[in-house]
Amino acid sequence: MHMANELISFPVAGVSIGIAGGVLGWICKSIRQDIVSEKAAVMGVLGAFVFAAQMVNFQLPLMPGTSGHLIGAVFLAVILGPHLAAVVLSSVVIIQCLLFQDGGLLAIGCNLLNIAIIPSYIGYYVYRLAAGNMQNKSRYLAGAIVACVIAALAGSAMVVLQTTISGVLLIPPVLFLATMAGVHLLVGIMEGMITVAILGYLASVRPDLIAGLTASRAVLSRNGALISLAVMTLITAAGFSLLASDKPDGLEWSYLERPEQPDFKPVVANSDQRMDAADKLHSKIAVMPDYSLGNTSELHSASAGWTSVAGIVGSAVCMGLIWLTAKLIRPRRA
Amino acid sequence: MNQAIEISNYSYVYPDGTMALDSINLTIQHGERVSLIGPNGAGKSTLLLAMAGFIRGKGTVLIDGMELCSRTLKQIRAKLGCCLENPDDQLFMPTLFEDVIFGPLNMNLPPQQVKDNVDRAFETVGLTALAEKAPHHLSAGQKRAAAIATVLSMAPQIITFDEPDGSLDPRNRKRLEEVLGRLPQTLIIATCNMRFAAAVSSRVIVVDHGRIVADGPAKSILYDKDLMEAHGLEIP
Amino acid sequence: MHHAYLDKYANQNSFFHRLDSRVKFLAALIYTILILSIPPRSAAVVFCYVVAPFGMLVWAGIPIGFVARRILAVSPFVLVLALSCPFFDQTPYLLRLGDITFQLSGGWMRCFTILAKFAATMLTLFALTCTTRFTDMLAGLQQMQCPSILIVQLSFVYRYLFVLVDRVHHILRARAARKLRYLGLRQEIRIAAIMIAALFIQSLESAERIYRAMQGRGFTGSFHALKPIRINRRDIYFIFVFIGICIFLHSIMRIWLNELNGV
Ligand SMILES: Nc1ncnc2c1ncn2[C@@H]1O[C@H](COP(=O)(O)OP(=O)(O)O)[C@@H](O)[C@H]1O
Ligand SMILES: [Mg+2]
């Protein structure tokens, strides 16, 4: 789920870019130099591998025409360890933005956190916790499934958290969370099954490969790993407490009635403080004033009037002219 | 004067137990152009990897009189350039220019010489106009030429090529023959194509099952029908 | 992302393609921020912001049809979320056009604004990415102090993306030619997993050969900086025009919105 610019507010965008940039910068600074020279090619190729692997789809039952595919975060985290996996997945997210235009420029911080950094750390540590010391095969395969599900849920919870704090959307957070969690539970289970299938197959045909890669996973000191885990937990916990401490159903509803027209059916309006705060902040940063909201007991008047029409028509004419000039210039150039 | 390459009693076993090279003895003079021919799986690629020090087996390898070991590896890599089988492995930077300049920059040469080397390499293979292109926008023939340029820019004395004619059409193969013909270096070329071997080399070494089974002037070996057919090859 | 020439437009040559990547990157960032700062109930205003990136794309010779298709392809998530707005805010607004008036709920206005902003910021992102070669972008990012490990990582991923995508196409074709019906989820997953595992092994093997090629050319662990880029006169022109457009749009919008509020 790539976050778009429009779904988050500036503070959320700024803070998440700060956190993601900080985590990435810190990893890049503390990876040992010998690991860099030895692993540069492997990490690069595995980044490209993620794109290629995501193209291998499998048909889903019951819903003809739909297909699932590997996302790869937990797989990479298991293979490379969380730090290198976070770097590889971050490069994937950046390329998705700058080459495939998936995810907005300002939302890149959120996307780095939700898709790259959080899944690789949470996925890895949940996996290690569940899998133990990898002696028991069925246990470590089960661990991989659990890790995939939890990583997918964590990523989707972050999406809800970020949009809710931003106050751009009007969906009650609990409803949104439930929907996202439901969808991502399925996504996580699928991801877990395919990840386990790949790991199991690799362990049976090339046990040397898996062992060789997992042996050299310790790229940061033990303290570094602990600190990073602590920081991730803190961020997530802070986010959830923010979400939970709010009103239980998230939004407060107010019913408007028009006094002069008693038969007018009541309408739902929402008077969420968070939303209002976001709007107010917006109009403060925006320099531009919003439509005045006026008294809620009256119909809001946003009479865009002729100026709006003029603006739209004017822009359309401009674009038409630009297109025409380009058409006229092109043959001469060729 | 030193020999370009001297290999004595060299054997190599892959970790899975495959005996890929079996007591190889081989001497190559400076300025020679040698083809290594043999069926698939004969050990040609492995022999080239051994020359460049990517694998270590039993026996000794001397490059320009210097014994190959981890201490001398850097100096030897500057003397011996190797062009891998798949150009996609060789061209790992995002543009050709960055790829060709990669080697010279690592050799700490003065900037002017780096520039000269790069320009000369591009000129030799005829890709000057495409320097800013990304490798995935090149044709197979251009990729092959570019892979050669990345080695040429380091100005080595000896260059090894692993099946440089693979997946080339006749016209591109002709061009490659011309490029190789222009190079003044010692060349060692592994190939399965006898016509190509005849065009680019004066000496031919036949390898099979990890051993050298014949070594001599290209004309006499390549046209020895019995020898060639005994090792799954053909006359040009 | 379905063929190796996905970035072909970035390799064209036009005034915009020749601009410094840092200038374009910062311009796109600022323009995105401007668009996002438009208040949440003013879809019509966003429309005027579309003109500039549209013009840049058209004059740079990028087919608008291609851009539109790509934007549609990445839009589903935003689309669904934006369409949820009307359910949760039905505060009525009155729109007046001369004598004609009609009523629209606040949720719909929000929804339209989100979609309009999405289209506008996506066009801006396309104006950046379709006129900038990825390698130039990397050189720019490197000069803007992006960690070199990340730059190396990005350049490797970009380079091998096309190689592996080609390879996966071949594998998928081989499967499509032989898998003629649905095999049940278990079997489907098993086949996909085997394909991915094969791809993974191939990827690791090529990484090993690449590492060999790097060592063969004297690699010792540090990458040398890409060639430096400099701002030239073309970039200065662009910066002035860009600032002019931003100021123009902003002041027009202000007057317009003030007038609306006055009504
Ligand atoms: N990485 C490897 N691991 C194990 N065996 C290998 C490996 N590479 C090559 N071999 C084996 O070594 C032998 C020689 O291979 P190679 O040098 O690639 O032959 P050629 O290049 O002449 O076709 C073959 O039997 C091949 O199967
Ligand atoms: Mg070979």
PDB file of N, CA, C and O and ligand atoms in Angstrom, chain B residues 14-21 38-47 49 85 162-163 190 192 207 210, chain C residues 205 208 212, ligand 1:
ATOM      1  N   TYR B  14      36.232 -28.211  -7.605  1.00  0.00           N
ATOM      2  CA  TYR B  14      35.171 -27.370  -7.070  1.00  0.00           C
ATOM      3  C   TYR B  14      34.702 -27.937  -5.741  1.00  0.00           C
ATOM      4  O   TYR B  14      34.839 -29.143  -5.487  1.00  0.00           O
ATOM      5  N   PRO B  15      34.118 -27.068  -4.890  1.00  0.00           N
ATOM      6  CA  PRO B  15      33.700 -27.541  -3.560  1.00  0.00           C
ATOM      7  C   PRO B  15      32.786 -28.765  -3.616  1.00  0.00           C
ATOM      8  O   PRO B  15      32.756 -29.558  -2.679  1.00  0.00           O
ATOM      9  N   ASP B  16      32.037 -28.919  -4.699  1.00  0.00           N
ATOM     10  CA  ASP B  16      31.127 -30.069  -4.765  1.00  0.00           C
ATOM     11  C   ASP B  16      31.834 -31.325  -5.255  1.00  0.00           C
ATOM     12  O   ASP B  16      31.197 -32.349  -5.476  1.00  0.00           O
ATOM     13  N   GLY B  17      33.168 -31.239  -5.455  1.00  0.00           N
ATOM     14  CA  GLY B  17      33.909 -32.431  -5.822  1.00  0.00           C
ATOM     15  C   GLY B  17      34.208 -32.587  -7.298  1.00  0.00           C
ATOM     16  O   GLY B  17      34.914 -33.515  -7.689  1.00  0.00           O
ATOM     17  N   THR B  18      33.708 -31.671  -8.137  1.00  0.00           N
ATOM     18  CA  THR B  18      34.007 -31.767  -9.571  1.00  0.00           C
ATOM     19  C   THR B  18      35.472 -31.422  -9.819  1.00  0.00           C
ATOM     20  O   THR B  18      35.943 -30.369  -9.418  1.00  0.00           O
ATOM     21  N   MET B  19      36.184 -32.345 -10.461  1.00  0.00           N
ATOM     22  CA  MET B  19      37.577 -32.083 -10.797  1.00  0.00           C
ATOM     23  C   MET B  19      37.578 -31.274 -12.090  1.00  0.00           C
ATOM     24  O   MET B  19      37.415 -31.831 -13.177  1.00  0.00           O
ATOM     25  N   ALA B  20      37.729 -29.946 -11.980  1.00  0.00           N
ATOM     26  CA  ALA B  20      37.580 -29.106 -13.173  1.00  0.00           C
ATOM     27  C   ALA B  20      38.895 -28.925 -13.912  1.00  0.00           C
ATOM     28  O   ALA B  20      38.909 -28.809 -15.128  1.00  0.00           O
ATOM     29  N   LEU B  21      40.033 -28.885 -13.189  1.00  0.00           N
ATOM     30  CA  LEU B  21      41.345 -28.782 -13.837  1.00  0.00           C
ATOM     31  C   LEU B  21      42.246 -29.866 -13.250  1.00  0.00           C
ATOM     32  O   LEU B  21      42.259 -30.086 -12.045  1.00  0.00           O
ATOM     33  N   GLY B  38      37.468 -26.365 -26.677  1.00  0.00           N
ATOM     34  CA  GLY B  38      37.080 -27.583 -25.975  1.00  0.00           C
ATOM     35  C   GLY B  38      35.578 -27.592 -25.831  1.00  0.00           C
ATOM     36  O   GLY B  38      34.945 -26.547 -25.941  1.00  0.00           O
ATOM     37  N   PRO B  39      35.010 -28.768 -25.597  1.00  0.00           N
ATOM     38  CA  PRO B  39      33.549 -28.861 -25.483  1.00  0.00           C
ATOM     39  C   PRO B  39      33.047 -28.147 -24.225  1.00  0.00           C
ATOM     40  O   PRO B  39      33.850 -27.772 -23.375  1.00  0.00           O
ATOM     41  N   ASN B  40      31.740 -27.989 -24.104  1.00  0.00           N
ATOM     42  CA  ASN B  40      31.167 -27.409 -22.885  1.00  0.00           C
ATOM     43  C   ASN B  40      31.583 -28.233 -21.682  1.00  0.00           C
ATOM     44  O   ASN B  40      31.596 -29.456 -21.742  1.00  0.00           O
ATOM     45  N   GLY B  41      31.928 -27.554 -20.605  1.00  0.00           N
ATOM     46  CA  GLY B  41      32.278 -28.270 -19.382  1.00  0.00           C
ATOM     47  C   GLY B  41      33.688 -28.815 -19.391  1.00  0.00           C
ATOM     48  O   GLY B  41      34.067 -29.582 -18.511  1.00  0.00           O
ATOM     49  N   ALA B  42      34.503 -28.401 -20.381  1.00  0.00           N
ATOM     50  CA  ALA B  42      35.860 -28.939 -20.469  1.00  0.00           C
ATOM     51  C   ALA B  42      36.751 -28.342 -19.386  1.00  0.00           C
ATOM     52  O   ALA B  42      37.708 -28.967 -18.941  1.00  0.00           O
ATOM     53  N   GLY B  43      36.418 -27.133 -18.933  1.00  0.00           N
ATOM     54  CA  GLY B  43      37.255 -26.480 -17.933  1.00  0.00           C
ATOM     55  C   GLY B  43      37.892 -25.192 -18.428  1.00  0.00           C
ATOM     56  O   GLY B  43      38.764 -24.647 -17.762  1.00  0.00           O
ATOM     57  N   LYS B  44      37.425 -24.690 -19.578  1.00  0.00           N
ATOM     58  CA  LYS B  44      38.011 -23.461 -20.132  1.00  0.00           C
ATOM     59  C   LYS B  44      37.798 -22.280 -19.192  1.00  0.00           C
ATOM     60  O   LYS B  44      38.740 -21.568 -18.845  1.00  0.00           O
ATOM     61  N   SER B  45      36.531 -22.079 -18.769  1.00  0.00           N
ATOM     62  CA  SER B  45      36.241 -20.941 -17.891  1.00  0.00           C
ATOM     63  C   SER B  45      37.009 -21.057 -16.591  1.00  0.00           C
ATOM     64  O   SER B  45      37.552 -20.072 -16.084  1.00  0.00           O
ATOM     65  N   THR B  46      37.077 -22.264 -16.070  1.00  0.00           N
ATOM     66  CA  THR B  46      37.787 -22.467 -14.809  1.00  0.00           C
ATOM     67  C   THR B  46      39.255 -22.109 -14.962  1.00  0.00           C
ATOM     68  O   THR B  46      39.845 -21.467 -14.088  1.00  0.00           O
ATOM     69  N   LEU B  47      39.845 -22.476 -16.080  1.00  0.00           N
ATOM     70  CA  LEU B  47      41.254 -22.163 -16.307  1.00  0.00           C
ATOM     71  C   LEU B  47      41.458 -20.644 -16.355  1.00  0.00           C
ATOM     72  O   LEU B  47      42.416 -20.122 -15.773  1.00  0.00           O
ATOM     73  N   LEU B  49      39.594 -18.413 -14.877  1.00  0.00           N
ATOM     74  CA  LEU B  49      39.423 -17.888 -13.509  1.00  0.00           C
ATOM     75  C   LEU B  49      40.683 -18.124 -12.690  1.00  0.00           C
ATOM     76  O   LEU B  49      41.089 -17.275 -11.883  1.00  0.00           O
ATOM     77  N   GLU B  85      32.237 -14.038 -19.069  1.00  0.00           N
ATOM     78  CA  GLU B  85      31.409 -14.640 -20.113  1.00  0.00           C
ATOM     79  C   GLU B  85      30.169 -13.807 -20.431  1.00  0.00           C
ATOM     80  O   GLU B  85      29.800 -13.636 -21.583  1.00  0.00           O
ATOM     81  N   ASP B 162      36.290 -14.883 -22.104  1.00  0.00           N
ATOM     82  CA  ASP B 162      35.552 -16.139 -21.991  1.00  0.00           C
ATOM     83  C   ASP B 162      34.393 -16.128 -22.977  1.00  0.00           C
ATOM     84  O   ASP B 162      33.432 -15.382 -22.804  1.00  0.00           O
ATOM     85  N   GLU B 163      34.510 -16.921 -23.998  1.00  0.00           N
ATOM     86  CA  GLU B 163      33.505 -17.006 -25.060  1.00  0.00           C
ATOM     87  C   GLU B 163      32.978 -15.630 -25.489  1.00  0.00           C
ATOM     88  O   GLU B 163      31.796 -15.341 -25.354  1.00  0.00           O
ATOM     89  N   ALA B 190      38.837 -18.060 -24.816  1.00  0.00           N
ATOM     90  CA  ALA B 190      38.145 -19.348 -24.752  1.00  0.00           C
ATOM     91  C   ALA B 190      36.961 -19.290 -25.709  1.00  0.00           C
ATOM     92  O   ALA B 190      36.223 -18.313 -25.717  1.00  0.00           O
ATOM     93  N   CYS B 192      34.069 -21.838 -28.391  1.00  0.00           N
ATOM     94  CA  CYS B 192      33.633 -23.117 -28.957  1.00  0.00           C
ATOM     95  C   CYS B 192      33.497 -23.018 -30.460  1.00  0.00           C
ATOM     96  O   CYS B 192      33.062 -23.950 -31.117  1.00  0.00           O
ATOM     97  N   VAL B 207      41.347 -28.242 -24.710  1.00  0.00           N
ATOM     98  CA  VAL B 207      41.136 -28.694 -23.335  1.00  0.00           C
ATOM     99  C   VAL B 207      39.961 -29.654 -23.329  1.00  0.00           C
ATOM    100  O   VAL B 207      38.977 -29.438 -24.028  1.00  0.00           O
ATOM    101  N   GLY B 210      39.257 -31.230 -18.197  1.00  0.00           N
ATOM    102  CA  GLY B 210      40.192 -30.565 -17.295  1.00  0.00           C
ATOM    103  C   GLY B 210      41.656 -30.743 -17.629  1.00  0.00           C
ATOM    104  O   GLY B 210      42.517 -30.369 -16.846  1.00  0.00           O
TER     105      GLY B 210
ATOM    106  N   GLU C 205      23.973 -16.003  -7.867  1.00  0.00           N
ATOM    107  CA  GLU C 205      25.109 -16.405  -8.694  1.00  0.00           C
ATOM    108  C   GLU C 205      25.612 -15.236  -9.514  1.00  0.00           C
ATOM    109  O   GLU C 205      26.816 -15.029  -9.659  1.00  0.00           O
ATOM    110  N   GLU C 208      27.634 -12.990  -7.473  1.00  0.00           N
ATOM    111  CA  GLU C 208      28.987 -13.480  -7.262  1.00  0.00           C
ATOM    112  C   GLU C 208      29.890 -13.148  -8.452  1.00  0.00           C
ATOM    113  O   GLU C 208      31.025 -12.712  -8.291  1.00  0.00           O
ATOM    114  N   ARG C 212      33.111 -10.612  -8.710  1.00  0.00           N
ATOM    115  CA  ARG C 212      34.344 -11.032  -9.359  1.00  0.00           C
ATOM    116  C   ARG C 212      34.787  -9.966 -10.365  1.00  0.00           C
ATOM    117  O   ARG C 212      35.940  -9.566 -10.397  1.00  0.00           O
TER     118      ARG C 212
HETATM  119  N1  LIG D   1      30.559 -23.324  -9.519  1.00  0.00           N
HETATM  120  C1  LIG D   1      30.777 -24.614  -9.864  1.00  0.00           C
HETATM  121  N2  LIG D   1      30.586 -25.588  -8.947  1.00  0.00           N
HETATM  122  C2  LIG D   1      30.787 -26.871  -9.254  1.00  0.00           C
HETATM  123  N3  LIG D   1      31.180 -27.306 -10.468  1.00  0.00           N
HETATM  124  C3  LIG D   1      31.389 -26.397 -11.434  1.00  0.00           C
HETATM  125  C4  LIG D   1      31.174 -24.999 -11.173  1.00  0.00           C
HETATM  126  N4  LIG D   1      31.450 -24.330 -12.320  1.00  0.00           N
HETATM  127  C5  LIG D   1      31.797 -25.256 -13.221  1.00  0.00           C
HETATM  128  N5  LIG D   1      31.746 -26.502 -12.709  1.00  0.00           N
HETATM  129  C6  LIG D   1      32.088 -27.745 -13.393  1.00  0.00           C
HETATM  130  O1  LIG D   1      33.440 -27.688 -13.751  1.00  0.00           O
HETATM  131  C7  LIG D   1      33.647 -28.212 -15.055  1.00  0.00           C
HETATM  132  C8  LIG D   1      34.302 -27.202 -15.941  1.00  0.00           C
HETATM  133  O2  LIG D   1      33.425 -26.109 -16.137  1.00  0.00           O
HETATM  134  P1  LIG D   1      33.777 -24.824 -16.999  1.00  0.00           P
HETATM  135  O3  LIG D   1      35.125 -24.376 -16.688  1.00  0.00           O
HETATM  136  O4  LIG D   1      32.693 -23.845 -16.804  1.00  0.00           O
HETATM  137  O5  LIG D   1      33.709 -25.399 -18.497  1.00  0.00           O
HETATM  138  P2  LIG D   1      33.680 -24.619 -19.888  1.00  0.00           P
HETATM  139  O6  LIG D   1      33.853 -23.198 -19.626  1.00  0.00           O
HETATM  140  O7  LIG D   1      34.802 -25.238 -20.657  1.00  0.00           O
HETATM  141  O8  LIG D   1      32.376 -24.941 -20.530  1.00  0.00           O
HETATM  142  C9  LIG D   1      32.281 -28.664 -15.534  1.00  0.00           C
HETATM  143  O9  LIG D   1      32.171 -30.048 -15.305  1.00  0.00           O
HETATM  144  C10 LIG D   1      31.328 -27.921 -14.665  1.00  0.00           C
HETATM  145  O10 LIG D   1      30.158 -28.660 -14.471  1.00  0.00           O
END
